């Protein structure tokens, strides 16, 4: 999560047009040359937890040799430490087909109603501050600095304690009880190993937990979108890309090598999830979360996505039934920029993330205008994009109407809402964050507004293929927690039986 304003993106684009052209050229040139060398099936299974492997998933061939560098990555290997069940008969609810029957992503007739299992296999300070708080004084700001400070052994223990408790079987049974039919699971590239010597991430451990989570999803008939949330070099410089700071992906010294190095991960993931053991339960795959196209240029990011699609389809075969759908993200430049991209794409869906609290103009609108905006503008965006690009969905959004969540803007960064962020004035003279993270202080009127805002959004997003709430839970920020919303009464207890349409009753249309 964490999209800056789209205006910033546009001005940057025109300033950097010449760079885009050169980068696009280099990218295409390298794209042609490099994958032939590094996109190879590798023969050994070198992951940390390679015991009890039932499935090699194409890891036969030559491993790269010599020192591991961005252009000569180490072996990556999706092994199977958790054996897949063959039982795909479960059904999330009466509205969703059982796993072993197709979910019609192409027509969008059945809606994805999902949540993100965020802050799990990729850490984020505002979702689980307790993992970071003991180390903030020592300069920890992201997963990279956390792992680096702790060192391999302690980092592994620290992360494994979190992996094994943040998501459990109960998570899936609760979600099923709420009518949820999909989960989006962010992972980092380190889940598959292949790290350079200076990358401090814990390799391969999260993969085991991902597979265990997928088995629970299977049991409750919930479909999984596995998505690459963190690429080598960081595709957006945000903490949830693993490393806060400069973008060293397409951009930067190792940018081209890191962009290329991302492709074999996708190749391995696509191969793995095409297997009959996984294709029913994990039928959609996110190629990359929020690449910063607003900063590094739309054209190079499009070139990379084109190549990523080629790699994925080369791994799976082409045509319906041959492997997972591929989800591409709009790169924070808006859906319109993608109209006509990958015409007649083979099982491709576009993902956009909608938030009002990171954009000053949207956050400052009054509540009535925000509700109208969610129905009309976001609903219209979905309709236009479905016509102009094809299947489109919202992979992240929340009921948060302010940026008061602890650490949301960074540790000690302050909040737009109360006027403590970047010197901008507060939303209104008496706006305060004091009780915003304490749901028991919310008034009935406020909950009604949150409820309307939640409904306005999902109705808009269901003008496309559907939505995934960010996040299923948080340690302490209720506006970002689906579970807290259901408990607090601003998210319906059963999402498939939620009463009359908010947008229609308010007289708002979806202005395609
Ligand atoms: C691998 O299988 C053996 C025998 O079935 C079992 O004893 C062992 O615990 C398993 N190891 C792991 C890591 O699952
Ligand atoms: C298959 O899974 C479903 C749902 O989890 C369960 O109800 C059923 O008993 C399982 N069938 C078998 C043969 O294990
Ligand atoms: C792009 O890379 C350069 C060189 O490493 C770096 O200085 C700059 O901050 C990066 N741009 C972004 C937006 O991170
Ligand atoms: C909300 O803002 C809109 C647009 O600026 C304005 O027309 C409307 O009167 C405002 N409503 C309230 C209740 O302040
Ligand atoms: C983490 O990322 C969020 C979302 O992009 C961002 O708002 C925040 O500044 C970052 N937090 C820290 C502690 O750097
Ligand atoms: C804050 O001030 C606005 C008018 O500026 C008022 O409508 C609102 O009720 C006030 N809120 C609180 C919590 O006092
Ligand atoms: C949340 O608000 C309730 C009701 O005002 C109060 O009793 C409680 O102490 C608050 N919790 C926190 C963590 O501030």
mmCIF file of C-alpha atoms in Angstrom, residues 270-427:
data_model
loop_
_atom_site.group_PDB
_atom_site.id
_atom_site.type_symbol
_atom_site.label_atom_id
_atom_site.label_comp_id
_atom_site.label_asym_id
_atom_site.label_seq_id
_atom_site.Cartn_x
_atom_site.Cartn_y
_atom_site.Cartn_z
ATOM 1 C CA UNK A 270 4.153 -19.430 -12.751
ATOM 2 C CA UNK A 271 5.467 -22.943 -13.277
ATOM 3 C CA UNK A 272 4.759 -23.906 -9.708
ATOM 4 C CA UNK A 273 1.196 -22.576 -9.610
ATOM 5 C CA UNK A 274 0.325 -24.110 -12.977
ATOM 6 C CA UNK A 275 0.696 -27.545 -11.500
ATOM 7 C CA UNK A 276 -2.609 -29.446 -11.091
ATOM 8 C CA UNK A 277 -1.846 -29.470 -7.360
ATOM 9 C CA UNK A 278 -2.179 -25.679 -7.159
ATOM 10 C CA UNK A 279 -4.033 -24.282 -10.138
ATOM 11 C CA UNK A 280 -7.476 -24.578 -8.547
ATOM 12 C CA UNK A 281 -6.590 -22.997 -5.243
ATOM 13 C CA UNK A 282 -4.138 -20.381 -6.584
ATOM 14 C CA UNK A 283 -5.580 -19.428 -9.988
ATOM 15 C CA UNK A 284 -4.371 -15.803 -10.068
ATOM 16 C CA UNK A 285 -0.858 -14.480 -9.612
ATOM 17 C CA UNK A 286 0.327 -10.899 -9.053
ATOM 18 C CA UNK A 287 3.439 -10.173 -11.119
ATOM 19 C CA UNK A 288 4.615 -7.187 -9.083
ATOM 20 C CA UNK A 289 3.168 -4.819 -6.501
ATOM 21 C CA UNK A 290 3.213 -1.068 -7.163
ATOM 22 C CA UNK A 291 6.237 -0.616 -9.426
ATOM 23 C CA UNK A 292 6.905 3.135 -9.255
ATOM 24 C CA UNK A 293 5.993 3.959 -12.857
ATOM 25 C CA UNK A 294 5.158 7.502 -11.671
ATOM 26 C CA UNK A 295 8.867 7.986 -10.930
ATOM 27 C CA UNK A 296 10.754 5.673 -13.263
ATOM 28 C CA UNK A 297 8.461 6.004 -16.262
ATOM 29 C CA UNK A 298 5.459 4.205 -17.665
ATOM 30 C CA UNK A 299 7.192 2.969 -20.816
ATOM 31 C CA UNK A 300 10.039 1.038 -19.161
ATOM 32 C CA UNK A 301 7.572 -0.479 -16.700
ATOM 33 C CA UNK A 302 5.306 -1.501 -19.597
ATOM 34 C CA UNK A 303 8.282 -3.038 -21.410
ATOM 35 C CA UNK A 304 9.121 -4.984 -18.297
ATOM 36 C CA UNK A 305 5.525 -6.194 -17.882
ATOM 37 C CA UNK A 306 5.470 -7.244 -21.530
ATOM 38 C CA UNK A 307 8.543 -9.298 -20.951
ATOM 39 C CA UNK A 308 7.261 -10.672 -17.666
ATOM 40 C CA UNK A 309 4.101 -11.813 -19.473
ATOM 41 C CA UNK A 310 6.222 -13.569 -22.088
ATOM 42 C CA UNK A 311 8.240 -15.334 -19.398
ATOM 43 C CA UNK A 312 5.108 -16.364 -17.513
ATOM 44 C CA UNK A 313 3.295 -17.634 -20.600
ATOM 45 C CA UNK A 314 6.402 -19.410 -21.840
ATOM 46 C CA UNK A 315 6.405 -21.232 -18.507
ATOM 47 C CA UNK A 316 2.710 -22.089 -18.485
ATOM 48 C CA UNK A 317 1.706 -22.413 -22.114
ATOM 49 C CA UNK A 318 -0.881 -20.156 -23.701
ATOM 50 C CA UNK A 319 -4.653 -20.320 -23.648
ATOM 51 C CA UNK A 320 -7.345 -20.753 -21.001
ATOM 52 C CA UNK A 321 -6.650 -23.567 -18.576
ATOM 53 C CA UNK A 322 -2.864 -23.275 -18.921
ATOM 54 C CA UNK A 323 -1.748 -21.800 -15.645
ATOM 55 C CA UNK A 324 -2.740 -18.846 -13.520
ATOM 56 C CA UNK A 325 -4.141 -15.492 -14.552
ATOM 57 C CA UNK A 326 -1.498 -12.775 -14.375
ATOM 58 C CA UNK A 327 -2.262 -9.541 -12.553
ATOM 59 C CA UNK A 328 -0.380 -6.381 -13.455
ATOM 60 C CA UNK A 329 -0.455 -3.247 -11.304
ATOM 61 C CA UNK A 330 -1.124 0.239 -12.689
ATOM 62 C CA UNK A 331 2.089 1.644 -11.225
ATOM 63 C CA UNK A 332 0.319 4.641 -9.598
ATOM 64 C CA UNK A 333 -0.224 6.374 -12.931
ATOM 65 C CA UNK A 334 -3.944 5.678 -13.115
ATOM 66 C CA UNK A 335 -5.916 3.101 -15.085
ATOM 67 C CA UNK A 336 -6.251 5.198 -18.249
ATOM 68 C CA UNK A 337 -2.534 4.869 -18.944
ATOM 69 C CA UNK A 338 -3.067 1.136 -19.467
ATOM 70 C CA UNK A 339 -5.969 1.236 -21.919
ATOM 71 C CA UNK A 340 -4.957 -0.770 -24.979
ATOM 72 C CA UNK A 341 -1.903 -2.283 -23.262
ATOM 73 C CA UNK A 342 -1.382 -5.983 -24.130
ATOM 74 C CA UNK A 343 -4.345 -6.113 -26.509
ATOM 75 C CA UNK A 344 -6.071 -9.507 -26.422
ATOM 76 C CA UNK A 345 -3.814 -10.390 -23.485
ATOM 77 C CA UNK A 346 -3.871 -14.000 -22.423
ATOM 78 C CA UNK A 347 -5.486 -14.142 -18.937
ATOM 79 C CA UNK A 348 -4.284 -10.709 -17.842
ATOM 80 C CA UNK A 349 -6.019 -8.521 -15.285
ATOM 81 C CA UNK A 350 -5.226 -4.968 -14.223
ATOM 82 C CA UNK A 351 -4.968 -4.049 -10.540
ATOM 83 C CA UNK A 352 -5.324 -0.569 -9.059
ATOM 84 C CA UNK A 353 -5.103 0.565 -5.427
ATOM 85 C CA UNK A 354 -7.490 3.231 -4.156
ATOM 86 C CA UNK A 355 -6.867 5.297 -1.029
ATOM 87 C CA UNK A 356 -8.084 8.772 -0.071
ATOM 88 C CA UNK A 357 -5.823 9.479 2.881
ATOM 89 C CA UNK A 358 -2.533 9.783 0.989
ATOM 90 C CA UNK A 359 -3.878 12.407 -1.368
ATOM 91 C CA UNK A 360 -4.377 15.855 0.086
ATOM 92 C CA UNK A 361 -7.236 16.824 -2.236
ATOM 93 C CA UNK A 362 -9.209 13.654 -1.556
ATOM 94 C CA UNK A 363 -8.586 13.688 2.181
ATOM 95 C CA UNK A 364 -9.779 17.303 2.421
ATOM 96 C CA UNK A 365 -13.109 16.734 0.697
ATOM 97 C CA UNK A 366 -16.094 16.701 3.053
ATOM 98 C CA UNK A 367 -17.735 13.360 3.801
ATOM 99 C CA UNK A 368 -20.601 13.814 1.344
ATOM 100 C CA UNK A 369 -18.200 14.547 -1.484
ATOM 101 C CA UNK A 370 -15.993 11.595 -0.548
ATOM 102 C CA UNK A 371 -18.942 9.197 -0.751
ATOM 103 C CA UNK A 372 -20.057 10.602 -4.096
ATOM 104 C CA UNK A 373 -16.475 10.430 -5.351
ATOM 105 C CA UNK A 374 -16.103 6.780 -4.335
ATOM 106 C CA UNK A 375 -19.305 5.760 -6.144
ATOM 107 C CA UNK A 376 -19.002 7.896 -9.250
ATOM 108 C CA UNK A 377 -15.311 8.421 -9.939
ATOM 109 C CA UNK A 378 -13.997 5.063 -8.784
ATOM 110 C CA UNK A 379 -17.011 3.220 -10.209
ATOM 111 C CA UNK A 380 -16.509 5.036 -13.499
ATOM 112 C CA UNK A 381 -12.799 4.194 -13.489
ATOM 113 C CA UNK A 382 -13.609 0.489 -13.234
ATOM 114 C CA UNK A 383 -16.127 0.604 -16.091
ATOM 115 C CA UNK A 384 -13.806 2.586 -18.375
ATOM 116 C CA UNK A 385 -10.833 0.347 -17.645
ATOM 117 C CA UNK A 386 -12.818 -2.827 -18.219
ATOM 118 C CA UNK A 387 -13.699 -1.454 -21.666
ATOM 119 C CA UNK A 388 -10.297 0.054 -22.418
ATOM 120 C CA UNK A 389 -7.982 -2.597 -21.000
ATOM 121 C CA UNK A 390 -10.032 -5.626 -19.989
ATOM 122 C CA UNK A 391 -10.626 -7.288 -16.601
ATOM 123 C CA UNK A 392 -9.770 -4.803 -13.846
ATOM 124 C CA UNK A 393 -9.899 -5.115 -10.079
ATOM 125 C CA UNK A 394 -8.832 -3.330 -6.902
ATOM 126 C CA UNK A 395 -6.088 -5.224 -5.086
ATOM 127 C CA UNK A 396 -5.962 -2.791 -2.156
ATOM 128 C CA UNK A 397 -8.249 -0.251 -0.469
ATOM 129 C CA UNK A 398 -9.430 0.403 3.070
ATOM 130 C CA UNK A 399 -12.160 2.124 5.071
ATOM 131 C CA UNK A 400 -9.570 4.552 6.448
ATOM 132 C CA UNK A 401 -10.627 8.155 5.901
ATOM 133 C CA UNK A 402 -7.562 9.634 7.570
ATOM 134 C CA UNK A 403 -3.847 8.871 7.834
ATOM 135 C CA UNK A 404 -3.816 8.643 11.633
ATOM 136 C CA UNK A 405 -2.669 5.017 11.857
ATOM 137 C CA UNK A 406 0.507 4.754 13.913
ATOM 138 C CA UNK A 407 3.630 4.739 11.666
ATOM 139 C CA UNK A 408 1.494 4.967 8.512
ATOM 140 C CA UNK A 409 3.531 7.891 7.192
ATOM 141 C CA UNK A 410 6.745 6.677 8.740
ATOM 142 C CA UNK A 411 8.084 6.521 12.243
ATOM 143 C CA UNK A 412 7.769 10.022 13.726
ATOM 144 C CA UNK A 413 6.558 11.509 10.437
ATOM 145 C CA UNK A 414 3.251 12.936 11.728
ATOM 146 C CA UNK A 415 -0.179 12.981 10.067
ATOM 147 C CA UNK A 416 -1.900 15.021 7.368
ATOM 148 C CA UNK A 417 -5.139 14.780 9.326
ATOM 149 C CA UNK A 418 -4.025 16.805 12.359
ATOM 150 C CA UNK A 419 -1.610 19.112 10.575
ATOM 151 C CA UNK A 420 1.611 17.525 11.836
ATOM 152 C CA UNK A 421 2.810 16.196 8.461
ATOM 153 C CA UNK A 422 5.018 18.239 6.123
ATOM 154 C CA UNK A 423 3.727 21.576 7.426
ATOM 155 C CA UNK A 424 0.305 21.317 5.722
ATOM 156 C CA UNK A 425 -2.731 22.527 7.739
ATOM 157 C CA UNK A 426 -5.026 19.997 9.476
ATOM 158 C CA UNK A 427 -8.190 18.780 7.744
#
